[in-house]
Coordinates of C-alpha atoms in Angstrom, one line a residue:
X90 CA -15.1 13.1 17.1
X91 CA -15.1 15.7 19.8
X92 CA -11.6 15.9 21.3
X93 CA -13.0 16.7 24.7
X94 CA -14.4 13.2 25.2
X95 CA -12.0 11.7 27.9
X96 CA -14.1 8.9 29.4
X97 CA -15.7 5.8 28.2
X98 CA -18.9 6.8 26.3
X99 CA -20.9 3.7 27.2
X100 CA -20.6 1.1 29.9
X101 CA -20.9 -2.6 29.2
X102 CA -23.2 -3.1 26.2
X103 CA -24.1 -6.7 26.5
X104 CA -24.1 -9.3 29.2
X105 CA -21.5 -12.0 29.7
X106 CA -24.0 -14.5 28.4
X107 CA -24.3 -12.6 25.1
X108 CA -20.5 -12.5 24.8
X109 CA -20.3 -16.2 25.5
X110 CA -22.9 -16.8 22.8
X111 CA -20.9 -14.8 20.4
X112 CA -17.9 -16.9 21.0
X113 CA -19.9 -20.1 20.7
X114 CA -21.4 -18.9 17.4
X115 CA -18.0 -18.1 16.0
X116 CA -16.6 -21.4 17.0
X117 CA -19.6 -23.3 15.7
X118 CA -19.4 -21.7 12.3
X119 CA -15.7 -22.7 11.9
X120 CA -15.3 -19.3 10.1
X121 CA -12.0 -18.4 8.6
X122 CA -11.7 -15.0 10.3
X123 CA -8.4 -14.2 12.1
X124 CA -8.5 -14.9 15.9
X125 CA -9.0 -12.2 18.4
X126 CA -5.7 -10.5 19.1
X127 CA -4.2 -10.8 22.5
X128 CA -5.5 -8.0 24.7
X129 CA -8.9 -7.9 23.0
X130 CA -10.6 -9.9 25.6
X131 CA -12.1 -8.8 28.9
X132 CA -14.1 -5.7 29.5
X133 CA -14.7 -2.6 27.4
X134 CA -11.6 -1.6 25.7
X135 CA -10.4 1.4 23.7
X136 CA -8.3 1.0 20.6
X137 CA -4.8 0.0 21.5
X138 CA -1.6 1.8 20.7
X139 CA -3.2 5.2 20.3
X140 CA -4.2 4.3 16.8
X141 CA -7.9 4.8 17.0
X142 CA -9.6 6.5 14.1
X143 CA -10.2 9.6 16.1
X144 CA -9.1 11.3 19.4
X145 CA -7.9 9.1 22.2
X146 CA -10.8 7.5 24.1
X147 CA -13.2 8.5 21.3
X148 CA -15.3 6.3 19.1
X149 CA -17.0 6.8 15.7
X150 CA -20.4 6.1 17.1
X151 CA -20.1 7.7 20.4
X152 CA -20.5 4.1 21.8
X153 CA -24.2 4.3 21.0
X154 CA -26.3 1.1 21.3
X155 CA -26.0 -1.6 18.7
X156 CA -27.8 -4.8 17.8
X157 CA -26.6 -7.9 19.6
X158 CA -28.3 -10.5 17.3
X159 CA -25.8 -13.2 16.5
X160 CA -25.6 -15.1 13.2
X161 CA -27.0 -18.6 12.8
X162 CA -24.8 -21.5 14.1
X163 CA -24.9 -23.0 10.6
X164 CA -23.4 -20.6 8.2
X165 CA -23.6 -20.6 4.4
X166 CA -21.1 -23.1 2.9
X167 CA -19.7 -22.3 -0.5
X168 CA -16.0 -23.3 -0.5
X169 CA -13.7 -20.9 -2.5
X170 CA -16.1 -18.0 -2.5
X171 CA -17.6 -15.4 -0.2
X172 CA -20.2 -13.6 -2.3
X173 CA -22.7 -13.9 -5.1
X174 CA -24.5 -17.0 -3.8
X175 CA -27.9 -17.5 -5.4
X176 CA -30.7 -16.2 -3.4
X177 CA -32.0 -19.6 -2.7
X178 CA -28.8 -20.7 -1.1
X179 CA -28.0 -20.1 2.6
X180 CA -30.2 -18.7 5.3
X181 CA -32.1 -15.5 5.1
X182 CA -29.6 -13.9 7.5
X183 CA -26.9 -14.3 4.8
X184 CA -28.8 -12.0 2.4
X185 CA -27.6 -8.4 2.1
X186 CA -29.8 -5.8 0.4
X187 CA -28.5 -5.0 -3.1
X188 CA -27.7 -1.3 -2.7
X189 CA -26.1 -1.9 0.7
X190 CA -24.0 -4.7 -0.6
X191 CA -22.9 -2.6 -3.6
X192 CA -21.9 0.2 -1.3
X193 CA -19.7 -2.1 0.8
X194 CA -18.0 -3.5 -2.3
X195 CA -17.5 -0.1 -3.9
X196 CA -15.9 1.1 -0.6
X197 CA -13.5 -1.9 -0.7
X198 CA -12.4 -1.1 -4.2
X199 CA -12.0 2.6 -3.6
X200 CA -9.9 2.1 -0.4
X201 CA -8.0 -0.7 -2.2
X202 CA -6.9 1.9 -4.8
X203 CA -5.9 4.7 -2.4
X204 CA -4.7 2.6 0.5
X205 CA -3.9 -1.0 -0.7
X206 CA -1.8 -1.8 2.4
X207 CA -4.9 -1.6 4.6
X208 CA -6.5 -4.6 2.8
X209 CA -10.0 -3.6 3.8
X210 CA -12.5 -6.5 3.3
X211 CA -16.1 -5.5 2.4
X212 CA -17.3 -8.2 4.8
X213 CA -16.0 -6.2 7.7
X214 CA -18.1 -3.2 6.6
X215 CA -21.1 -5.6 6.3
X216 CA -20.5 -6.9 9.8
X217 CA -20.4 -3.3 11.3
X218 CA -23.4 -2.3 9.2
X219 CA -25.3 -5.3 10.5
X220 CA -24.8 -4.5 14.2
X221 CA -25.2 -0.7 13.8
X222 CA -28.3 -0.5 11.7
X223 CA -29.4 -4.0 10.5
X224 CA -28.0 -3.2 7.0
X225 CA -29.8 0.2 6.9
X226 CA -33.0 -1.4 8.3
X227 CA -33.0 -4.2 5.9
X228 CA -32.1 -2.0 2.9
X229 CA -34.7 0.8 3.3
X230 CA -32.9 3.1 0.9
X231 CA -33.8 4.9 -2.3
X232 CA -32.2 4.5 -5.7
X233 CA -29.3 6.7 -4.7
X234 CA -28.6 4.7 -1.5
X235 CA -30.1 7.3 0.9
X236 CA -32.2 5.9 3.8
X237 CA -35.9 6.5 3.3
X238 CA -36.1 7.9 6.8
X239 CA -33.2 9.0 9.1
X240 CA -31.6 6.4 11.3
X241 CA -30.8 8.1 14.6
X242 CA -29.3 6.8 17.9
X243 CA -30.5 8.1 21.3
X244 CA -29.5 11.5 22.5
X245 CA -26.0 11.4 24.1
X246 CA -27.2 13.3 27.1
X247 CA -25.2 11.6 29.8
X248 CA -28.2 9.5 30.9
X249 CA -26.7 6.1 30.4
X250 CA -24.5 7.4 27.6
X251 CA -21.7 9.9 27.2
X252 CA -22.6 13.5 27.4
X253 CA -21.9 15.0 24.0
X254 CA -23.4 18.4 23.5
X255 CA -24.5 19.4 20.0
X256 CA -21.7 19.9 17.5
X257 CA -23.7 20.3 14.2
X258 CA -26.6 22.6 15.1
X259 CA -28.9 19.7 14.5
X260 CA -27.9 19.6 10.8
X261 CA -27.4 15.8 10.7
X262 CA -29.3 14.5 13.7
X263 CA -32.1 17.1 14.1
X264 CA -31.0 17.7 17.7
X265 CA -29.6 21.1 18.6
X266 CA -29.0 20.1 22.2
X267 CA -27.1 16.9 22.1
X268 CA -25.4 14.8 19.4
X269 CA -26.8 11.5 18.2
X270 CA -25.3 8.7 16.0
X271 CA -26.6 9.1 12.4
X272 CA -27.2 6.9 9.4
X273 CA -26.6 3.3 8.5
X274 CA -23.1 3.3 9.8
X275 CA -24.0 5.4 12.9
X276 CA -21.5 8.2 12.9
X277 CA -21.8 10.9 15.5
X278 CA -21.8 14.4 13.8
X279 CA -18.4 15.5 15.1
X280 CA -16.8 12.3 13.6
X281 CA -18.7 12.7 10.3
X282 CA -17.4 16.3 10.0
X283 CA -13.9 14.9 9.9
X284 CA -14.4 11.6 8.0
X285 CA -17.4 12.2 5.8
X286 CA -17.1 11.2 2.2
X287 CA -18.9 11.8 -1.1
X288 CA -18.8 8.3 -2.6
X289 CA -21.8 8.5 -4.9
X290 CA -20.6 11.7 -6.7
X291 CA -23.7 13.8 -5.9
X292 CA -21.6 16.6 -4.4
X293 CA -22.8 15.9 -0.8
X294 CA -21.2 14.1 2.2
X295 CA -24.4 12.6 3.6
X296 CA -24.2 10.2 6.6
X297 CA -27.6 8.9 5.7
X298 CA -26.4 7.7 2.3
X299 CA -25.0 4.1 2.4
X300 CA -22.4 4.8 -0.3
X301 CA -21.0 7.8 1.5
X302 CA -21.2 6.2 5.0
X303 CA -19.6 2.9 3.9
X304 CA -16.6 4.7 2.3
X305 CA -16.2 6.9 5.4
X306 CA -16.3 3.8 7.6
X307 CA -13.7 2.1 5.5
X308 CA -11.3 5.0 5.7
X309 CA -11.9 5.4 9.4
X310 CA -11.1 1.7 10.0
X311 CA -7.9 2.0 7.9
X312 CA -6.6 5.1 9.9
X313 CA -3.2 4.9 11.5
X314 CA -1.6 2.7 8.9
X315 CA -3.6 -0.4 9.9
X316 CA -3.4 -3.6 8.0
X317 CA -6.8 -5.3 8.5
X318 CA -5.4 -8.7 7.4
X319 CA -3.6 -8.6 10.8
X320 CA -5.8 -9.7 13.6
X321 CA -4.5 -7.1 16.1
X322 CA -5.1 -4.3 13.7
X323 CA -8.6 -5.5 12.8
X324 CA -9.4 -5.6 16.5
X325 CA -8.1 -2.1 17.1
X326 CA -10.1 -0.8 14.1
X327 CA -13.4 -2.3 15.4
X328 CA -12.7 -1.1 18.9
X329 CA -12.1 2.4 17.6
X330 CA -15.7 2.2 16.2
X331 CA -17.2 1.2 19.6
X332 CA -15.1 0.7 22.6
X333 CA -16.6 -2.6 23.8
X334 CA -15.1 -6.1 23.7
X335 CA -18.7 -7.4 23.5
X336 CA -19.2 -5.2 20.4
X337 CA -15.9 -6.6 19.0
X338 CA -17.0 -10.2 19.5
X339 CA -20.4 -9.5 17.9
X340 CA -18.8 -7.8 14.8
X341 CA -16.3 -10.6 14.6
X342 CA -19.0 -13.2 14.5
X343 CA -20.8 -11.5 11.7
X344 CA -17.6 -10.9 9.8
X345 CA -16.8 -14.6 9.9
X346 CA -20.4 -15.4 8.9
X347 CA -20.2 -13.1 5.8
X348 CA -16.8 -14.5 4.9
X349 CA -18.4 -17.9 4.5
X350 CA -20.9 -16.7 2.0
X351 CA -23.6 -14.1 1.3
X352 CA -26.2 -13.4 -1.4
X353 CA -27.9 -10.3 -2.6
X354 CA -31.5 -9.7 -1.8
X355 CA -33.8 -6.8 -3.0
X356 CA -33.6 -3.5 -1.2
X357 CA -36.1 -3.5 1.7
X358 CA -36.2 -7.2 2.1
X359 CA -33.3 -7.8 4.5
X360 CA -33.7 -9.5 7.9
X361 CA -34.3 -6.9 10.6
X362 CA -32.4 -7.3 13.9
X363 CA -34.4 -7.7 17.1
X364 CA -32.0 -7.3 20.1
X365 CA -30.6 -3.9 20.7
X366 CA -28.0 -3.5 23.4
X367 CA -28.9 -1.6 26.5
X368 CA -26.5 0.9 28.1
X369 CA -25.9 0.8 31.8
X370 CA -26.8 4.2 33.4
X371 CA -24.4 5.5 36.0
X372 CA -25.6 5.1 39.7
X373 CA -27.2 8.1 41.2
X374 CA -26.7 8.6 45.0
X375 CA -30.0 9.0 46.9
X376 CA -30.6 11.3 49.8
X377 CA -29.3 9.8 53.1
X378 CA -26.6 7.7 51.4
X379 CA -28.9 5.1 50.0
X380 CA -28.2 3.3 46.8
X381 CA -30.0 3.4 43.5
X382 CA -30.6 0.2 41.6
X383 CA -29.1 -0.4 38.2
X384 CA -30.5 -2.6 35.5
X385 CA -30.0 -6.2 36.5
X386 CA -30.8 -5.6 40.2
X387 CA -27.4 -4.8 41.5
X388 CA -26.8 -1.9 43.7
X389 CA -23.9 0.5 44.1
X390 CA -23.3 1.5 47.8
X391 CA -22.4 5.1 48.5
X392 CA -18.8 5.1 49.8
X393 CA -18.3 5.9 53.5
X394 CA -15.2 6.9 55.4
X395 CA -13.2 4.0 56.7
X396 CA -11.5 4.0 60.1
X397 CA -7.8 4.9 60.2
X398 CA -5.4 2.0 60.2
X399 CA -2.5 1.7 62.6
X400 CA 0.1 4.2 61.6
X401 CA -2.4 6.0 59.5
X402 CA -3.7 9.5 59.9
X403 CA -6.9 10.3 61.7
X404 CA -9.7 12.2 60.1
X405 CA -9.5 15.9 60.7
X406 CA -12.4 17.2 62.7
X407 CA -14.7 19.6 60.9
X408 CA -16.6 22.4 62.6
X409 CA -19.5 21.0 64.5
X410 CA -22.8 22.4 65.3
X411 CA -23.6 23.3 68.9
X412 CA -24.0 20.2 70.9
X413 CA -22.7 18.0 68.1
X414 CA -19.4 16.2 69.0
X415 CA -19.1 14.3 65.8
X416 CA -16.3 14.8 63.2
X417 CA -16.2 14.1 59.5
X418 CA -13.2 13.1 57.4
X419 CA -11.5 15.6 55.2
X420 CA -12.5 14.9 51.7
X421 CA -9.7 13.9 49.3
X422 CA -9.5 16.4 46.5
X423 CA -10.2 14.9 43.1
X424 CA -7.2 14.1 41.0
X425 CA -7.0 16.5 38.0
X426 CA -7.8 14.9 34.7
X427 CA -4.7 15.1 32.4
X428 CA -5.2 17.2 29.3
X429 CA -6.0 15.1 26.2
X430 CA -3.1 14.2 24.0
X431 CA -3.3 15.9 20.6
X432 CA -4.3 13.4 17.9
X433 CA -3.6 14.2 14.3
X434 CA -6.7 14.7 12.1
X435 CA -7.2 12.4 9.1
X436 CA -6.0 15.3 6.9
X437 CA -2.7 15.2 8.8
X438 CA -2.5 11.4 9.0
X439 CA -0.5 9.6 6.3
X440 CA -2.6 7.1 4.5
X441 CA -1.0 5.7 1.3
X442 CA 1.7 6.0 -1.3
X443 CA 1.0 5.5 -5.0
X444 CA 2.9 5.7 -8.4
X445 CA 2.6 9.3 -9.8
X446 CA 3.2 8.2 -13.4
X447 CA 6.7 6.9 -13.4
X448 CA 7.4 5.2 -16.8
X449 CA 9.9 2.4 -17.7
X450 CA 13.3 2.9 -16.1
X451 CA 15.9 2.0 -18.6
X452 CA 19.2 3.6 -19.6
X453 CA 22.5 2.6 -21.3
X454 CA 25.6 2.2 -19.2
X455 CA 27.0 5.6 -18.2
X456 CA 23.9 7.4 -19.4
X457 CA 21.2 9.3 -17.6
X458 CA 17.7 7.9 -17.2
X459 CA 15.1 9.9 -19.0
X460 CA 12.4 8.9 -16.5
X461 CA 12.5 10.0 -12.8
X462 CA 10.9 8.1 -10.0
X463 CA 7.8 9.9 -8.8
X464 CA 5.2 9.0 -6.1
X465 CA 2.1 10.6 -4.6
X466 CA 1.3 10.6 -0.9
X467 CA -2.3 10.7 0.3
X468 CA -3.7 11.3 3.7
X469 CA -6.2 9.0 5.6
X470 CA -9.0 10.6 3.6
X471 CA -7.4 9.9 0.3
X472 CA -6.5 13.5 -0.5
X473 CA -3.0 14.6 -1.6
X474 CA -0.7 15.1 1.4
X475 CA 2.0 17.7 1.4
X476 CA 5.2 18.1 3.5
X477 CA 5.7 14.4 3.9
X478 CA 9.3 13.1 3.8
X479 CA 9.7 10.3 1.2
X480 CA 13.0 8.4 1.1
X481 CA 14.2 6.9 -2.2
X482 CA 16.8 4.0 -2.1
X483 CA 18.7 2.3 -4.9
X484 CA 19.4 -1.4 -4.4
X485 CA 21.6 -3.3 -6.9
X486 CA 25.2 -3.7 -8.2
X487 CA 25.0 -1.8 -11.5
X488 CA 26.7 1.3 -9.9
X489 CA 23.7 3.5 -10.6
X490 CA 23.4 6.5 -8.4
X491 CA 21.1 9.5 -8.0
X492 CA 22.3 12.8 -9.4
X493 CA 24.8 14.0 -6.8
X494 CA 26.3 10.6 -6.3
X495 CA 24.1 9.2 -3.6
X496 CA 22.2 5.9 -3.3
X497 CA 19.6 7.3 -0.8
X498 CA 17.9 10.6 -0.9
X499 CA 14.9 12.1 0.9
X500 CA 12.4 14.4 -0.8
X501 CA 9.5 16.4 0.8
X502 CA 6.1 16.0 -1.0
X503 CA 4.6 19.1 -2.7
X504 CA 1.2 20.5 -2.4
X505 CA -0.2 17.9 -4.9
X506 CA 1.3 15.1 -2.8
X507 CA 4.0 14.3 -5.3
X508 CA 7.6 13.6 -4.4
X509 CA 10.1 13.1 -7.3
X510 CA 13.5 11.7 -6.9
X511 CA 16.6 13.2 -8.5
X512 CA 17.7 11.9 -11.9
X513 CA 19.3 8.5 -12.0
X514 CA 22.8 8.2 -13.4
X515 CA 23.4 4.7 -14.8
X516 CA 26.5 2.8 -13.7
X517 CA 29.0 1.0 -16.0
X518 CA 27.7 -2.5 -15.2
X519 CA 24.7 -3.8 -17.1
X520 CA 21.9 -5.5 -15.2
X521 CA 18.8 -5.0 -13.1
X522 CA 18.3 -2.9 -9.9
X523 CA 15.4 -1.4 -7.9
X524 CA 14.4 1.9 -6.5
X525 CA 12.3 1.8 -3.4
X526 CA 10.2 4.8 -2.1
X527 CA 9.3 4.7 1.6
X528 CA 7.2 7.1 3.6
X529 CA 5.6 7.1 7.1
X530 CA 7.1 6.2 10.5
X531 CA 4.4 4.3 12.4
X532 CA 3.7 1.8 9.6
X533 CA 5.8 2.8 6.6
X534 CA 4.4 2.4 3.1
X535 CA 6.7 1.4 0.3
X536 CA 6.7 1.3 -3.5
X537 CA 9.3 -0.6 -5.5
X538 CA 10.3 0.2 -9.1
X539 CA 12.3 -2.2 -11.3
X540 CA 15.0 -0.6 -13.4
X541 CA 17.8 -1.8 -15.8
X542 CA 21.1 -0.7 -17.2
X543 CA 21.7 -1.9 -20.8
X544 CA 25.0 -2.0 -22.8
X545 CA 26.1 1.2 -24.5
X546 CA 24.7 1.7 -27.9
X547 CA 26.2 2.5 -31.3
X548 CA 24.0 2.9 -34.4
X549 CA 26.9 3.2 -36.8
X550 CA 30.4 1.6 -37.2
X551 CA 32.8 2.4 -40.0
X552 CA 36.3 1.4 -41.0
X553 CA 39.0 4.0 -40.6
X554 CA 41.1 4.0 -43.8
X555 CA 40.6 2.3 -47.1
X556 CA 43.8 0.4 -47.8
X557 CA 43.4 -3.0 -49.3
X558 CA 44.0 -5.8 -46.8
X559 CA 46.1 -8.6 -48.3
X560 CA 48.1 -11.4 -46.8
X561 CA 50.0 -14.4 -48.2
X562 CA 48.8 -17.9 -47.2
X563 CA 50.2 -18.7 -43.8
X564 CA 51.2 -15.1 -43.1
X565 CA 49.6 -12.3 -41.1
X566 CA 48.0 -9.2 -42.5
X567 CA 50.5 -6.4 -42.3
X568 CA 48.0 -3.6 -41.9
X569 CA 45.9 -3.3 -38.7
X570 CA 42.1 -2.9 -39.0
X571 CA 40.7 0.1 -37.1
X572 CA 37.0 1.0 -36.8
X573 CA 35.0 3.8 -35.2
X574 CA 31.5 3.5 -33.5
X575 CA 29.1 6.4 -33.1
X576 CA 25.7 6.9 -31.7
X577 CA 23.6 9.7 -33.3
X578 CA 26.7 11.1 -34.8
X579 CA 28.7 11.2 -31.5
X580 CA 31.6 8.9 -30.7
X581 CA 30.4 5.9 -28.7
X582 CA 32.9 4.8 -26.1
X583 CA 32.6 1.5 -24.3
X584 CA 30.4 -0.1 -26.9
X585 CA 30.4 -3.8 -27.3
X586 CA 31.6 -4.9 -30.8
X587 CA 31.5 -8.5 -32.2
X588 CA 33.9 -9.3 -35.0
X589 CA 33.1 -12.5 -37.0
X590 CA 34.7 -14.1 -40.1
X591 CA 31.7 -14.8 -42.4
X592 CA 31.0 -16.1 -45.8
X593 CA 28.3 -13.6 -46.8
X594 CA 27.8 -9.9 -46.2
X595 CA 24.7 -10.4 -44.0
X596 CA 26.7 -12.6 -41.7
X597 CA 24.3 -15.5 -41.8
X598 CA 27.0 -18.1 -42.4
X599 CA 30.2 -18.2 -40.4
X600 CA 33.4 -19.1 -42.1
X601 CA 35.6 -22.0 -40.9
X602 CA 38.6 -21.2 -43.1
X603 CA 40.6 -18.3 -44.3
X604 CA 41.6 -15.4 -42.0
X605 CA 41.5 -15.8 -38.3
X606 CA 42.4 -14.2 -34.9
X607 CA 44.6 -16.0 -32.4
X608 CA 43.4 -16.9 -28.9
X609 CA 45.5 -16.8 -25.8
X610 CA 46.5 -20.4 -26.4
X611 CA 47.5 -19.6 -30.0
X612 CA 44.7 -21.5 -31.6
X613 CA 42.6 -19.9 -34.4
X614 CA 39.5 -17.9 -33.4
X615 CA 37.0 -16.5 -36.0
X616 CA 34.7 -14.6 -33.5
X617 CA 35.8 -12.1 -31.0
X618 CA 33.9 -9.8 -28.5
X619 CA 35.6 -6.4 -28.2
X620 CA 34.9 -2.9 -26.8
X621 CA 35.5 0.5 -28.3
X622 CA 37.8 2.9 -26.5
X623 CA 37.1 6.3 -25.0
X624 CA 37.0 8.0 -28.4
X625 CA 34.8 5.3 -29.9
X626 CA 37.8 3.8 -31.8
X627 CA 38.7 0.1 -31.9
X628 CA 41.8 -1.4 -33.3
X629 CA 41.4 -5.1 -33.9
X630 CA 44.0 -7.7 -32.9
X631 CA 46.4 -9.1 -35.5
X632 CA 44.7 -11.1 -38.3
X633 CA 46.4 -14.2 -39.8
X634 CA 45.8 -16.1 -43.0
X635 CA 45.6 -19.9 -43.3
X636 CA 46.7 -21.9 -46.4
X637 CA 43.5 -21.2 -48.3
X638 CA 43.7 -18.4 -50.8
X639 CA 40.6 -16.3 -51.7
X640 CA 38.6 -13.3 -50.8
X641 CA 37.0 -13.4 -47.3
X642 CA 34.7 -11.1 -45.3
X643 CA 35.0 -9.8 -41.7
X644 CA 31.7 -8.5 -40.3
X645 CA 31.6 -6.2 -37.2
X646 CA 28.4 -5.4 -35.4
X647 CA 27.5 -3.2 -32.4
X648 CA 24.9 -3.0 -29.6
X649 CA 22.4 -0.6 -31.2
X650 CA 22.4 -2.0 -34.7
X651 CA 25.6 -0.6 -36.3
X652 CA 27.5 -3.0 -38.7
X653 CA 30.3 -2.9 -41.3
X654 CA 31.8 -5.6 -43.6
X655 CA 35.5 -5.5 -44.5
X656 CA 37.2 -7.6 -47.2
X657 CA 40.3 -9.7 -46.5
X658 CA 42.3 -11.2 -49.4
X659 CA 44.6 -14.2 -49.1
X660 CA 46.8 -14.7 -52.1
X661 CA 50.3 -15.7 -52.9
X662 CA 52.6 -12.9 -54.1
X663 CA 52.9 -12.6 -57.9
X664 CA 56.0 -14.3 -59.3
X665 CA 58.0 -12.1 -61.6
X666 CA 60.3 -13.4 -64.5
X667 CA 64.1 -12.9 -64.1
X668 CA 65.5 -10.1 -66.1
X669 CA 67.5 -11.1 -69.3
X670 CA 71.1 -10.0 -69.4
X671 CA 72.9 -9.3 -72.6
X672 CA 76.0 -11.4 -73.5
X673 CA 78.8 -9.2 -74.6
X674 CA 80.0 -9.9 -78.2
X675 CA 83.3 -11.5 -78.7

């Protein structure tokens, strides 16, 4: 849109009666659309909050005329669905030409991928397409979705419309003097130059192609971080398309109608609208101070000077002609128009945040995560966006930090839109945590990644020493048992080790007699959970023998699959015969 447009491009588009009819139709349909947001009632209105799709006070269509037909009072009724009704169901007005309907749905899917937070519904595109062009004149498009003949609005020549001088050399609208709204979604050329899309993959951005135009309209409506599931944002989006509350009500009524149900009809067989809106031309003063009529029969008087009030200033006399004693008031100089506020272009406007290929985030306690969290920022047109600050935040109690010891870091996106967080260093506590990426200030977009810290691993555990372990019944084993855990040949500190008295080498059957450990209360324990030290070594607590002699097995296993079986023998000490002594001869 041309940044120089600083005034409303079109005056009231429809009468109060039409606006009232729109409200009545919406109420009668009991449609599920969100209510009009506060502030969206009254006269013509620009998009609130400075979040319009284009420059402030601008509109996608140049506020060109639109069709004011309203949907039937009885809308299609198919609970639980809003599309794919059979052609015989519902009124003819509910039918949308096949190519046009396909374009709206494709635009919804595309925007849903690049800007899911916008929540663009295709029914909103259908509502705007209905009032702008009657669904491309009832679906008069070729096999590629291009209109069979151009759909052009009137010249924006200042005669009842805004004055927008030619911006495209007539390339789109065949008018080298003034701009006109173009195509099934009625973009003015200056807006299309910014927001145009190639949705059908033919290498061209053509406003006369319903696929290109529908996607451009979807991205335009989503600009400024809008969430179209929120009534206020939806109203702002529609008003940015055409700054008229009557326009908003008309679009809203069709949006609600299409939400209740639609069906596909063949291209070229859609219902054509019949009631275009009529712009109100600006009053033109006539010679002698008379008034010129406006449509509807009202007149606008030419302002005349009013007498000064008590305490006020008197008009300053102006030079008079000979014999003329009259005076005329000093004209008040016009107030200068403030310069327009700069508005970021779509290429400079943040649109969405997406995963840039981050894989599963898992690491063992104290280790470094192999994967790094990476996101890609896109602008309002869906292209990669560089130089955007992205903040990554860790939430959880595992003690995990980014490399450098921080829980929050900010990274600037690169030329391809990617921003990659520093490496994650796992804490010592096992469990789950999250990493959240946030970008944007007006309406921040976020992505959350689940991550986990698992116990330290050891793929091998061996006994240190090979001395036979023997104890007498009811006694303790004199020699301590020491083992060492390693992972890929390197000592594995802090690894969980389970020690269990078992009957078989595989550890499938626990033993309830023989050697045992002692608990804090002095009672026998035959299973213990232990942890290796800093050098991967572990010395087991004292082991005691009960009164049952025999050979027993102690099995030790680690997180990571390491295991070792150690034999323990309980036996009474061997009795030795007393030595014979010789009796001395007499």
